[in-house]
Amino acid sequence: MNDAGEGREPHKGSASLSPSQQDYLKQIFLLNDASQGATTQLLAERIGVRPASVTGMLKRLAEEGLVERAPYRAVHLTETGRRIAVEIVRHHRLLEAFLSRTLGYRWDEVHEEAEALEHVISERFEQKVAELLADPDRDPHGDPIPTRELALKEDEHLTTLALLPKGSRGTIRRVTLQDQDALNLVERLDLLPGRAIEVAGTHPDGISLLVGGSRFLVPALLAAHLLVDVAPHPSSAQPKTREGTGRPVAHEQ
Amino acid sequence: MNDAGEGREPHKGSASLSPSQQDYLKQIFLLNDASQGATTQLLAERIGVRPASVTGMLKRLAEEGLVERAPYRAVHLTETGRRIAVEIVRHHRLLEAFLSRTLGYRWDEVHEEAEALEHVISERFEQKVAELLADPDRDPHGDPIPTRELALKEDEHLTTLALLPKGSRGTIRRVTLQDQDALNLVERLDLLPGRAIEVAGTHPDGISLLVGGSRFLVPALLAAHLLVDVAPHPSSAQPKTREGTGRPVAHEQ
DNA sequence: GAGTTTGATTAGGATCGGCTAACTTTTTTC
DNA sequence: GAAAAAAGTTAGCCGATCCTAATCAAACTC
């Protein structure tokens, strides 16, 4: 008469996939989303495995109809694959918001924990958290949280700080970094989402910034990962210039 | 030059162990704790694998110094193994309390989710949750939560309802079941922890109970898993009779 | 205490997801 | 556009964890 609890709930569809498989789908999605092209090598770096392992896994995912793939080319998600990937991104960002707001995690601590939890929480957990936080639409890094229906709003009006010309004003909206040291630096410089900034000058090695009275240099590497809203105050009558040239470098969850 | 986030935090010692290994240790602990003796077969049932797999895993755990074992005998945990097991039990019960209190899970929903999360949360998560709940000492089923220092209070004064003689009065303190249907039944009968009861009579197939005015039969199978405190009201001058004969059947987290 | 039943172990495989080394294809360079 | 460099793939292997079938040990039965 003992049962010991089998697994049985099919959730939405992300069940039955191993955490590893989920990770691959997520990273393919994030790379494509950042218009980077999900190449074998980039995936290997993001996931932390060797390129050969990526090839192997992509074959398996292709067989299951989750990705489309031609040898030596970048992969793409099928509709099914995309749904699962977005689901996981939702888990991740919702968890980040939760860890930060409810459990009092520091800004730079949330990513790692969410990374572990995202593959494991149930549909119910997701819903309860969303409820508790009143359906948040941003995680602590400013990344948009996909809705329950898996719609993901894109931040078309955001620009990489690295590309802003001298004199621009704006508000930091997203910080697309996950490296602990880099996050610490961002925090020390007080460049968290919501911060109003002004570009005092551009240099080959970075951007000179005017923020809260003081002026300092943001290294180019960092600047590429700070996404700025250039029409922050409704007062400024700028009609959303739409400068979608350079690819935003974002690689993040 | 590829790093992409290895695992590195040694937590306390439960890190580096696979979820599967953690599960084996936990179940060995729980069985021994319930004075059941961790036999190959019982473990196989609890964990949901075949006996042959248990033998294999126990060998590996023995090599790592986590269990002590002689062929054809029940296993025991080493001190190291025990520490890890208790750590996981703490995770589990803390998570159950958290899911119930903070996220509003129903009483019978917490077990399954905690089962999945317990292997994945960090030391930090554990601490934050303990903090948020002000170091709870019971989970929703009444099971004691090991302290941060991994001390586990035993409920020596609790008796199985199944063994109570006619006329006994007491309070339900623990429900050591995990089967969903059984839990539902317990809830329908309103026999949750805290409930005051009185034994109206004993039968071979169960116990006749007087609770809240009404009288009904609790099947023996259920009764064995309801742990009762027989000296509930300080008013009743009963000097705690200490009938510690029969083994409490508990198998639970 | 011999035989039977029950429980545990061994042997041999399968699958998953990773790895290295060698090879192939694509891209870049001049 | 040929050679070199970079990226991707294949082949073969490993360890973890599970399985089934067959064998072995322990525990009851009478």
JSON list of N, CA, C and O in Angstrom, two decimals, chain A residues 3-6 8-9 120 122 124, chain B residues 23 26-27 30 46-47 88-89 91-100 105-119 139-141 143 175-180 183 251-253:
[
{"chain": "A", "resi": 3, "resn": "ASP", "atom": "N", "xyz": [3.18, 4.00, -2.00]},
{"chain": "A", "resi": 3, "resn": "ASP", "atom": "CA", "xyz": [3.24, 4.51, -3.36]},
{"chain": "A", "resi": 3, "resn": "ASP", "atom": "C", "xyz": [4.51, 5.30, -3.62]},
{"chain": "A", "resi": 3, "resn": "ASP", "atom": "O", "xyz": [5.07, 5.28, -4.67]},
{"chain": "A", "resi": 4, "resn": "ALA", "atom": "N", "xyz": [4.97, 6.02, -2.60]},
{"chain": "A", "resi": 4, "resn": "ALA", "atom": "CA", "xyz": [6.24, 6.74, -2.69]},
{"chain": "A", "resi": 4, "resn": "ALA", "atom": "C", "xyz": [6.28, 7.82, -3.76]},
{"chain": "A", "resi": 4, "resn": "ALA", "atom": "O", "xyz": [7.33, 8.29, -4.15]},
{"chain": "A", "resi": 5, "resn": "GLY", "atom": "N", "xyz": [5.10, 8.21, -4.26]},
{"chain": "A", "resi": 5, "resn": "GLY", "atom": "CA", "xyz": [5.03, 9.40, -5.10]},
{"chain": "A", "resi": 5, "resn": "GLY", "atom": "C", "xyz": [5.73, 9.33, -6.44]},
{"chain": "A", "resi": 5, "resn": "GLY", "atom": "O", "xyz": [6.88, 9.73, -6.58]},
{"chain": "A", "resi": 6, "resn": "GLU", "atom": "N", "xyz": [5.06, 8.86, -7.46]},
{"chain": "A", "resi": 6, "resn": "GLU", "atom": "CA", "xyz": [5.60, 8.93, -8.80]},
{"chain": "A", "resi": 6, "resn": "GLU", "atom": "C", "xyz": [5.46, 10.34, -9.32]},
{"chain": "A", "resi": 6, "resn": "GLU", "atom": "O", "xyz": [4.83, 11.19, -8.71]},
{"chain": "A", "resi": 8, "resn": "ARG", "atom": "N", "xyz": [3.67, 12.55, -12.21]},
{"chain": "A", "resi": 8, "resn": "ARG", "atom": "CA", "xyz": [2.60, 12.27, -13.17]},
{"chain": "A", "resi": 8, "resn": "ARG", "atom": "C", "xyz": [2.07, 13.51, -13.86]},
{"chain": "A", "resi": 8, "resn": "ARG", "atom": "O", "xyz": [1.57, 13.46, -14.96]},
{"chain": "A", "resi": 9, "resn": "GLU", "atom": "N", "xyz": [2.19, 14.69, -13.26]},
{"chain": "A", "resi": 9, "resn": "GLU", "atom": "CA", "xyz": [1.57, 15.87, -13.84]},
{"chain": "A", "resi": 9, "resn": "GLU", "atom": "C", "xyz": [2.34, 16.34, -15.09]},
{"chain": "A", "resi": 9, "resn": "GLU", "atom": "O", "xyz": [3.54, 16.52, -15.05]},
{"chain": "A", "resi": 120, "resn": "VAL", "atom": "N", "xyz": [12.39, 23.35, -11.79]},
{"chain": "A", "resi": 120, "resn": "VAL", "atom": "CA", "xyz": [11.87, 22.45, -10.78]},
{"chain": "A", "resi": 120, "resn": "VAL", "atom": "C", "xyz": [10.48, 22.87, -10.28]},
{"chain": "A", "resi": 120, "resn": "VAL", "atom": "O", "xyz": [9.71, 22.05, -9.82]},
{"chain": "A", "resi": 122, "resn": "SER", "atom": "N", "xyz": [6.60, 23.93, -10.05]},
{"chain": "A", "resi": 122, "resn": "SER", "atom": "CA", "xyz": [5.40, 23.49, -10.76]},
{"chain": "A", "resi": 122, "resn": "SER", "atom": "C", "xyz": [4.61, 24.69, -11.28]},
{"chain": "A", "resi": 122, "resn": "SER", "atom": "O", "xyz": [4.88, 25.84, -10.94]},
{"chain": "A", "resi": 124, "resn": "ARG", "atom": "N", "xyz": [1.72, 25.33, -10.40]},
{"chain": "A", "resi": 124, "resn": "ARG", "atom": "CA", "xyz": [1.08, 25.93, -9.22]},
{"chain": "A", "resi": 124, "resn": "ARG", "atom": "C", "xyz": [1.99, 26.94, -8.55]},
{"chain": "A", "resi": 124, "resn": "ARG", "atom": "O", "xyz": [1.57, 28.04, -8.19]},
{"chain": "B", "resi": 23, "resn": "ASP", "atom": "N", "xyz": [18.19, 11.72, -1.99]},
{"chain": "B", "resi": 23, "resn": "ASP", "atom": "CA", "xyz": [16.94, 11.03, -1.69]},
{"chain": "B", "resi": 23, "resn": "ASP", "atom": "C", "xyz": [17.19, 9.74, -0.93]},
{"chain": "B", "resi": 23, "resn": "ASP", "atom": "O", "xyz": [16.47, 9.42, 0.02]},
{"chain": "B", "resi": 26, "resn": "LYS", "atom": "N", "xyz": [18.04, 10.58, 2.64]},
{"chain": "B", "resi": 26, "resn": "LYS", "atom": "CA", "xyz": [16.85, 11.03, 3.36]},
{"chain": "B", "resi": 26, "resn": "LYS", "atom": "C", "xyz": [15.97, 9.85, 3.75]},
{"chain": "B", "resi": 26, "resn": "LYS", "atom": "O", "xyz": [15.54, 9.74, 4.91]},
{"chain": "B", "resi": 27, "resn": "GLN", "atom": "N", "xyz": [15.73, 8.97, 2.82]},
{"chain": "B", "resi": 27, "resn": "GLN", "atom": "CA", "xyz": [14.83, 7.86, 3.11]},
{"chain": "B", "resi": 27, "resn": "GLN", "atom": "C", "xyz": [15.44, 6.89, 4.12]},
{"chain": "B", "resi": 27, "resn": "GLN", "atom": "O", "xyz": [14.73, 6.33, 4.96]},
{"chain": "B", "resi": 30, "resn": "LEU", "atom": "N", "xyz": [14.82, 8.58, 7.42]},
{"chain": "B", "resi": 30, "resn": "LEU", "atom": "CA", "xyz": [13.43, 8.54, 7.86]},
{"chain": "B", "resi": 30, "resn": "LEU", "atom": "C", "xyz": [13.02, 7.14, 8.31]},
{"chain": "B", "resi": 30, "resn": "LEU", "atom": "O", "xyz": [12.30, 6.99, 9.29]},
{"chain": "B", "resi": 46, "resn": "ARG", "atom": "N", "xyz": [10.04, 3.25, -1.18]},
{"chain": "B", "resi": 46, "resn": "ARG", "atom": "CA", "xyz": [9.97, 4.68, -0.87]},
{"chain": "B", "resi": 46, "resn": "ARG", "atom": "C", "xyz": [10.53, 5.54, -2.00]},
{"chain": "B", "resi": 46, "resn": "ARG", "atom": "O", "xyz": [10.01, 6.61, -2.30]},
{"chain": "B", "resi": 47, "resn": "ILE", "atom": "N", "xyz": [11.61, 5.06, -2.57]},
{"chain": "B", "resi": 47, "resn": "ILE", "atom": "CA", "xyz": [12.29, 5.88, -3.56]},
{"chain": "B", "resi": 47, "resn": "ILE", "atom": "C", "xyz": [11.68, 5.70, -4.95]},
{"chain": "B", "resi": 47, "resn": "ILE", "atom": "O", "xyz": [11.78, 6.57, -5.80]},
{"chain": "B", "resi": 88, "resn": "ILE", "atom": "N", "xyz": [18.51, 17.75, 4.52]},
{"chain": "B", "resi": 88, "resn": "ILE", "atom": "CA", "xyz": [17.48, 17.64, 3.49]},
{"chain": "B", "resi": 88, "resn": "ILE", "atom": "C", "xyz": [16.09, 17.59, 4.12]},
{"chain": "B", "resi": 88, "resn": "ILE", "atom": "O", "xyz": [15.15, 18.20, 3.61]},
{"chain": "B", "resi": 89, "resn": "VAL", "atom": "N", "xyz": [15.98, 16.90, 5.22]},
{"chain": "B", "resi": 89, "resn": "VAL", "atom": "CA", "xyz": [14.70, 16.87, 5.92]},
{"chain": "B", "resi": 89, "resn": "VAL", "atom": "C", "xyz": [14.33, 18.29, 6.36]},
{"chain": "B", "resi": 89, "resn": "VAL", "atom": "O", "xyz": [13.18, 18.71, 6.25]},
{"chain": "B", "resi": 91, "resn": "HIS", "atom": "N", "xyz": [15.23, 21.04, 4.87]},
{"chain": "B", "resi": 91, "resn": "HIS", "atom": "CA", "xyz": [14.78, 21.72, 3.66]},
{"chain": "B", "resi": 91, "resn": "HIS", "atom": "C", "xyz": [13.32, 21.37, 3.37]},
{"chain": "B", "resi": 91, "resn": "HIS", "atom": "O", "xyz": [12.50, 22.25, 3.14]},
{"chain": "B", "resi": 92, "resn": "HIS", "atom": "N", "xyz": [13.06, 20.09, 3.40]},
{"chain": "B", "resi": 92, "resn": "HIS", "atom": "CA", "xyz": [11.73, 19.63, 3.04]},
{"chain": "B", "resi": 92, "resn": "HIS", "atom": "C", "xyz": [10.64, 20.24, 3.93]},
{"chain": "B", "resi": 92, "resn": "HIS", "atom": "O", "xyz": [9.66, 20.81, 3.44]},
{"chain": "B", "resi": 93, "resn": "ARG", "atom": "N", "xyz": [10.84, 20.14, 5.20]},
{"chain": "B", "resi": 93, "resn": "ARG", "atom": "CA", "xyz": [9.79, 20.59, 6.11]},
{"chain": "B", "resi": 93, "resn": "ARG", "atom": "C", "xyz": [9.67, 22.10, 6.17]},
{"chain": "B", "resi": 93, "resn": "ARG", "atom": "O", "xyz": [8.58, 22.67, 6.29]},
{"chain": "B", "resi": 94, "resn": "LEU", "atom": "N", "xyz": [10.82, 22.76, 6.04]},
{"chain": "B", "resi": 94, "resn": "LEU", "atom": "CA", "xyz": [10.80, 24.22, 5.98]},
{"chain": "B", "resi": 94, "resn": "LEU", "atom": "C", "xyz": [10.05, 24.66, 4.74]},
{"chain": "B", "resi": 94, "resn": "LEU", "atom": "O", "xyz": [9.21, 25.58, 4.78]},
{"chain": "B", "resi": 95, "resn": "LEU", "atom": "N", "xyz": [10.31, 23.98, 3.65]},
{"chain": "B", "resi": 95, "resn": "LEU", "atom": "CA", "xyz": [9.63, 24.31, 2.40]},
{"chain": "B", "resi": 95, "resn": "LEU", "atom": "C", "xyz": [8.13, 24.07, 2.52]},
{"chain": "B", "resi": 95, "resn": "LEU", "atom": "O", "xyz": [7.33, 24.87, 2.04]},
{"chain": "B", "resi": 96, "resn": "GLU", "atom": "N", "xyz": [7.76, 22.99, 3.19]},
{"chain": "B", "resi": 96, "resn": "GLU", "atom": "CA", "xyz": [6.34, 22.72, 3.35]},
{"chain": "B", "resi": 96, "resn": "GLU", "atom": "C", "xyz": [5.67, 23.85, 4.14]},
{"chain": "B", "resi": 96, "resn": "GLU", "atom": "O", "xyz": [4.59, 24.33, 3.77]},
{"chain": "B", "resi": 97, "resn": "ALA", "atom": "N", "xyz": [6.32, 24.27, 5.21]},
{"chain": "B", "resi": 97, "resn": "ALA", "atom": "CA", "xyz": [5.77, 25.36, 6.00]},
{"chain": "B", "resi": 97, "resn": "ALA", "atom": "C", "xyz": [5.65, 26.62, 5.15]},
{"chain": "B", "resi": 97, "resn": "ALA", "atom": "O", "xyz": [4.65, 27.33, 5.18]},
{"chain": "B", "resi": 98, "resn": "PHE", "atom": "N", "xyz": [6.69, 26.86, 4.38]},
{"chain": "B", "resi": 98, "resn": "PHE", "atom": "CA", "xyz": [6.73, 28.05, 3.53]},
{"chain": "B", "resi": 98, "resn": "PHE", "atom": "C", "xyz": [5.64, 28.03, 2.47]},
{"chain": "B", "resi": 98, "resn": "PHE", "atom": "O", "xyz": [4.91, 29.01, 2.28]},
{"chain": "B", "resi": 99, "resn": "LEU", "atom": "N", "xyz": [5.51, 26.91, 1.80]},
{"chain": "B", "resi": 99, "resn": "LEU", "atom": "CA", "xyz": [4.50, 26.81, 0.74]},
{"chain": "B", "resi": 99, "resn": "LEU", "atom": "C", "xyz": [3.11, 27.01, 1.32]},
{"chain": "B", "resi": 99, "resn": "LEU", "atom": "O", "xyz": [2.26, 27.67, 0.72]},
{"chain": "B", "resi": 100, "resn": "SER", "atom": "N", "xyz": [2.92, 26.47, 2.49]},
{"chain": "B", "resi": 100, "resn": "SER", "atom": "CA", "xyz": [1.62, 26.57, 3.12]},
{"chain": "B", "resi": 100, "resn": "SER", "atom": "C", "xyz": [1.34, 27.98, 3.62]},
{"chain": "B", "resi": 100, "resn": "SER", "atom": "O", "xyz": [0.32, 28.59, 3.30]},
{"chain": "B", "resi": 105, "resn": "TYR", "atom": "N", "xyz": [-0.46, 27.41, -0.23]},
{"chain": "B", "resi": 105, "resn": "TYR", "atom": "CA", "xyz": [-0.74, 26.06, -0.72]},
{"chain": "B", "resi": 105, "resn": "TYR", "atom": "C", "xyz": [-1.73, 25.40, 0.22]},
{"chain": "B", "resi": 105, "resn": "TYR", "atom": "O", "xyz": [-1.74, 25.67, 1.42]},
{"chain": "B", "resi": 106, "resn": "ARG", "atom": "N", "xyz": [-2.51, 24.48, -0.35]},
{"chain": "B", "resi": 106, "resn": "ARG", "atom": "CA", "xyz": [-3.36, 23.69, 0.50]},
{"chain": "B", "resi": 106, "resn": "ARG", "atom": "C", "xyz": [-2.50, 22.68, 1.23]},
{"chain": "B", "resi": 106, "resn": "ARG", "atom": "O", "xyz": [-1.45, 22.24, 0.76]},
{"chain": "B", "resi": 107, "resn": "TRP", "atom": "N", "xyz": [-2.99, 22.26, 2.37]},
{"chain": "B", "resi": 107, "resn": "TRP", "atom": "CA", "xyz": [-2.36, 21.32, 3.26]},
{"chain": "B", "resi": 107, "resn": "TRP", "atom": "C", "xyz": [-1.81, 20.09, 2.54]},
{"chain": "B", "resi": 107, "resn": "TRP", "atom": "O", "xyz": [-0.73, 19.60, 2.82]},
{"chain": "B", "resi": 108, "resn": "ASP", "atom": "N", "xyz": [-2.59, 19.58, 1.60]},
{"chain": "B", "resi": 108, "resn": "ASP", "atom": "CA", "xyz": [-2.22, 18.33, 0.94]},
{"chain": "B", "resi": 108, "resn": "ASP", "atom": "C", "xyz": [-1.42, 18.54, -0.34]},
{"chain": "B", "resi": 108, "resn": "ASP", "atom": "O", "xyz": [-1.09, 17.59, -1.03]},
{"chain": "B", "resi": 109, "resn": "GLU", "atom": "N", "xyz": [-1.08, 19.79, -0.64]},
{"chain": "B", "resi": 109, "resn": "GLU", "atom": "CA", "xyz": [-0.35, 20.05, -1.88]},
{"chain": "B", "resi": 109, "resn": "GLU", "atom": "C", "xyz": [1.14, 20.25, -1.64]},
{"chain": "B", "resi": 109, "resn": "GLU", "atom": "O", "xyz": [1.94, 20.21, -2.58]},
{"chain": "B", "resi": 110, "resn": "VAL", "atom": "N", "xyz": [1.46, 20.50, -0.39]},
{"chain": "B", "resi": 110, "resn": "VAL", "atom": "CA", "xyz": [2.83, 20.93, -0.10]},
{"chain": "B", "resi": 110, "resn": "VAL", "atom": "C", "xyz": [3.89, 19.85, -0.30]},
{"chain": "B", "resi": 110, "resn": "VAL", "atom": "O", "xyz": [5.01, 20.13, -0.74]},
{"chain": "B", "resi": 111, "resn": "HIS", "atom": "N", "xyz": [3.51, 18.62, 0.00]},
{"chain": "B", "resi": 111, "resn": "HIS", "atom": "CA", "xyz": [4.53, 17.56, 0.01]},
{"chain": "B", "resi": 111, "resn": "HIS", "atom": "C", "xyz": [5.23, 17.40, -1.34]},
{"chain": "B", "resi": 111, "resn": "HIS", "atom": "O", "xyz": [6.45, 17.41, -1.43]},
{"chain": "B", "resi": 112, "resn": "GLU", "atom": "N", "xyz": [4.44, 17.27, -2.36]},
{"chain": "B", "resi": 112, "resn": "GLU", "atom": "CA", "xyz": [5.00, 17.00, -3.68]},
{"chain": "B", "resi": 112, "resn": "GLU", "atom": "C", "xyz": [5.94, 18.11, -4.12]},
{"chain": "B", "resi": 112, "resn": "GLU", "atom": "O", "xyz": [7.03, 17.84, -4.63]},
{"chain": "B", "resi": 113, "resn": "GLU", "atom": "N", "xyz": [5.52, 19.34, -3.93]},
{"chain": "B", "resi": 113, "resn": "GLU", "atom": "CA", "xyz": [6.37, 20.45, -4.37]},
{"chain": "B", "resi": 113, "resn": "GLU", "atom": "C", "xyz": [7.66, 20.50, -3.56]},
{"chain": "B", "resi": 113, "resn": "GLU", "atom": "O", "xyz": [8.75, 20.70, -4.11]},
{"chain": "B", "resi": 114, "resn": "ALA", "atom": "N", "xyz": [7.54, 20.31, -2.27]},
{"chain": "B", "resi": 114, "resn": "ALA", "atom": "CA", "xyz": [8.74, 20.34, -1.42]},
{"chain": "B", "resi": 114, "resn": "ALA", "atom": "C", "xyz": [9.72, 19.25, -1.83]},
{"chain": "B", "resi": 114, "resn": "ALA", "atom": "O", "xyz": [10.94, 19.43, -1.80]},
{"chain": "B", "resi": 115, "resn": "GLU", "atom": "N", "xyz": [9.17, 18.14, -2.22]},
{"chain": "B", "resi": 115, "resn": "GLU", "atom": "CA", "xyz": [9.98, 17.00, -2.67]},
{"chain": "B", "resi": 115, "resn": "GLU", "atom": "C", "xyz": [10.91, 17.41, -3.81]},
{"chain": "B", "resi": 115, "resn": "GLU", "atom": "O", "xyz": [12.06, 16.99, -3.89]},
{"chain": "B", "resi": 116, "resn": "ALA", "atom": "N", "xyz": [10.38, 18.23, -4.69]},
{"chain": "B", "resi": 116, "resn": "ALA", "atom": "CA", "xyz": [11.18, 18.65, -5.84]},
{"chain": "B", "resi": 116, "resn": "ALA", "atom": "C", "xyz": [12.17, 19.74, -5.48]},
{"chain": "B", "resi": 116, "resn": "ALA", "atom": "O", "xyz": [13.30, 19.77, -5.95]},
{"chain": "B", "resi": 117, "resn": "LEU", "atom": "N", "xyz": [11.74, 20.65, -4.61]},
{"chain": "B", "resi": 117, "resn": "LEU", "atom": "CA", "xyz": [12.57, 21.81, -4.29]},
{"chain": "B", "resi": 117, "resn": "LEU", "atom": "C", "xyz": [13.70, 21.50, -3.31]},
{"chain": "B", "resi": 117, "resn": "LEU", "atom": "O", "xyz": [14.76, 22.13, -3.35]},
{"chain": "B", "resi": 118, "resn": "GLU", "atom": "N", "xyz": [13.48, 20.54, -2.46]},
{"chain": "B", "resi": 118, "resn": "GLU", "atom": "CA", "xyz": [14.42, 20.31, -1.36]},
{"chain": "B", "resi": 118, "resn": "GLU", "atom": "C", "xyz": [15.86, 20.04, -1.80]},
{"chain": "B", "resi": 118, "resn": "GLU", "atom": "O", "xyz": [16.79, 20.32, -1.06]},
{"chain": "B", "resi": 119, "resn": "HIS", "atom": "N", "xyz": [16.02, 19.53, -3.00]},
{"chain": "B", "resi": 119, "resn": "HIS", "atom": "CA", "xyz": [17.36, 19.17, -3.46]},
{"chain": "B", "resi": 119, "resn": "HIS", "atom": "C", "xyz": [18.07, 20.34, -4.13]},
{"chain": "B", "resi": 119, "resn": "HIS", "atom": "O", "xyz": [19.24, 20.21, -4.53]},
{"chain": "B", "resi": 139, "resn": "ASP", "atom": "N", "xyz": [6.13, 21.51, 10.51]},
{"chain": "B", "resi": 139, "resn": "ASP", "atom": "CA", "xyz": [5.58, 21.74, 9.19]},
{"chain": "B", "resi": 139, "resn": "ASP", "atom": "C", "xyz": [4.07, 21.53, 9.25]},
{"chain": "B", "resi": 139, "resn": "ASP", "atom": "O", "xyz": [3.54, 21.22, 10.31]},
{"chain": "B", "resi": 140, "resn": "PRO", "atom": "N", "xyz": [3.38, 21.72, 8.14]},
{"chain": "B", "resi": 140, "resn": "PRO", "atom": "CA", "xyz": [1.91, 21.65, 8.21]},
{"chain": "B", "resi": 140, "resn": "PRO", "atom": "C", "xyz": [1.37, 20.29, 8.62]},
{"chain": "B", "resi": 140, "resn": "PRO", "atom": "O", "xyz": [0.22, 20.18, 9.04]},
{"chain": "B", "resi": 141, "resn": "HIS", "atom": "N", "xyz": [2.18, 19.24, 8.52]},
{"chain": "B", "resi": 141, "resn": "HIS", "atom": "CA", "xyz": [1.71, 17.93, 8.95]},
{"chain": "B", "resi": 141, "resn": "HIS", "atom": "C", "xyz": [2.04, 17.67, 10.41]},
{"chain": "B", "resi": 141, "resn": "HIS", "atom": "O", "xyz": [1.77, 16.60, 10.93]},
{"chain": "B", "resi": 143, "resn": "ASP", "atom": "N", "xyz": [5.12, 17.58, 11.54]},
{"chain": "B", "resi": 143, "resn": "ASP", "atom": "CA", "xyz": [6.45, 17.01, 11.67]},
{"chain": "B", "resi": 143, "resn": "ASP", "atom": "C", "xyz": [7.44, 18.07, 12.14]},
{"chain": "B", "resi": 143, "resn": "ASP", "atom": "O", "xyz": [7.41, 19.20, 11.67]},
{"chain": "B", "resi": 175, "resn": "VAL", "atom": "N", "xyz": [0.50, 14.03, 11.34]},
{"chain": "B", "resi": 175, "resn": "VAL", "atom": "CA", "xyz": [-0.15, 13.14, 10.37]},
{"chain": "B", "resi": 175, "resn": "VAL", "atom": "C", "xyz": [0.94, 12.65, 9.44]},
{"chain": "B", "resi": 175, "resn": "VAL", "atom": "O", "xyz": [1.39, 13.36, 8.55]},
{"chain": "B", "resi": 176, "resn": "THR", "atom": "N", "xyz": [1.37, 11.43, 9.67]},
{"chain": "B", "resi": 176, "resn": "THR", "atom": "CA", "xyz": [2.54, 10.93, 8.93]},
{"chain": "B", "resi": 176, "resn": "THR", "atom": "C", "xyz": [2.13, 10.13, 7.70]},
{"chain": "B", "resi": 176, "resn": "THR", "atom": "O", "xyz": [2.41, 8.96, 7.58]},
{"chain": "B", "resi": 177, "resn": "LEU", "atom": "N", "xyz": [1.48, 10.83, 6.81]},
{"chain": "B", "resi": 177, "resn": "LEU", "atom": "CA", "xyz": [1.02, 10.24, 5.55]},
{"chain": "B", "resi": 177, "resn": "LEU", "atom": "C", "xyz": [1.48, 11.14, 4.43]},
{"chain": "B", "resi": 177, "resn": "LEU", "atom": "O", "xyz": [1.70, 12.33, 4.63]},
{"chain": "B", "resi": 178, "resn": "GLN", "atom": "N", "xyz": [1.62, 10.57, 3.24]},
{"chain": "B", "resi": 178, "resn": "GLN", "atom": "CA", "xyz": [1.87, 11.47, 2.13]},
{"chain": "B", "resi": 178, "resn": "GLN", "atom": "C", "xyz": [0.96, 11.20, 0.94]},
{"chain": "B", "resi": 178, "resn": "GLN", "atom": "O", "xyz": [0.88, 11.99, 0.03]},
{"chain": "B", "resi": 179, "resn": "ASP", "atom": "N", "xyz": [0.32, 10.06, 1.00]},
{"chain": "B", "resi": 179, "resn": "ASP", "atom": "CA", "xyz": [-0.58, 9.72, -0.09]},
{"chain": "B", "resi": 179, "resn": "ASP", "atom": "C", "xyz": [-1.70, 10.75, -0.22]},
{"chain": "B", "resi": 179, "resn": "ASP", "atom": "O", "xyz": [-2.36, 11.11, 0.76]},
{"chain": "B", "resi": 180, "resn": "GLN", "atom": "N", "xyz": [-1.86, 11.27, -1.42]},
{"chain": "B", "resi": 180, "resn": "GLN", "atom": "CA", "xyz": [-2.82, 12.35, -1.66]},
{"chain": "B", "resi": 180, "resn": "GLN", "atom": "C", "xyz": [-4.23, 11.98, -1.20]},
{"chain": "B", "resi": 180, "resn": "GLN", "atom": "O", "xyz": [-4.90, 12.76, -0.51]},
{"chain": "B", "resi": 183, "resn": "LEU", "atom": "N", "xyz": [-4.52, 11.88, 2.54]},
{"chain": "B", "resi": 183, "resn": "LEU", "atom": "CA", "xyz": [-4.51, 13.23, 3.11]},
{"chain": "B", "resi": 183, "resn": "LEU", "atom": "C", "xyz": [-5.87, 13.89, 2.94]},
{"chain": "B", "resi": 183, "resn": "LEU", "atom": "O", "xyz": [-6.37, 14.57, 3.84]},
{"chain": "B", "resi": 251, "resn": "HIS", "atom": "N", "xyz": [6.22, 6.77, 8.42]},
{"chain": "B", "resi": 251, "resn": "HIS", "atom": "CA", "xyz": [7.18, 6.92, 7.32]},
{"chain": "B", "resi": 251, "resn": "HIS", "atom": "C", "xyz": [6.80, 8.16, 6.54]},
{"chain": "B", "resi": 251, "resn": "HIS", "atom": "O", "xyz": [5.83, 8.19, 5.81]},
{"chain": "B", "resi": 252, "resn": "GLU", "atom": "N", "xyz": [7.61, 9.16, 6.74]},
{"chain": "B", "resi": 252, "resn": "GLU", "atom": "CA", "xyz": [7.26, 10.46, 6.16]},
{"chain": "B", "resi": 252, "resn": "GLU", "atom": "C", "xyz": [8.48, 11.39, 6.18]},
{"chain": "B", "resi": 252, "resn": "GLU", "atom": "O", "xyz": [9.53, 11.04, 6.68]},
{"chain": "B", "resi": 253, "resn": "GLN", "atom": "N", "xyz": [8.32, 12.52, 5.57]},
{"chain": "B", "resi": 253, "resn": "GLN", "atom": "CA", "xyz": [9.44, 13.47, 5.65]},
{"chain": "B", "resi": 253, "resn": "GLN", "atom": "C", "xyz": [9.19, 14.46, 6.74]},
{"chain": "B", "resi": 253, "resn": "GLN", "atom": "O", "xyz": [9.09, 15.60, 6.55]}
]
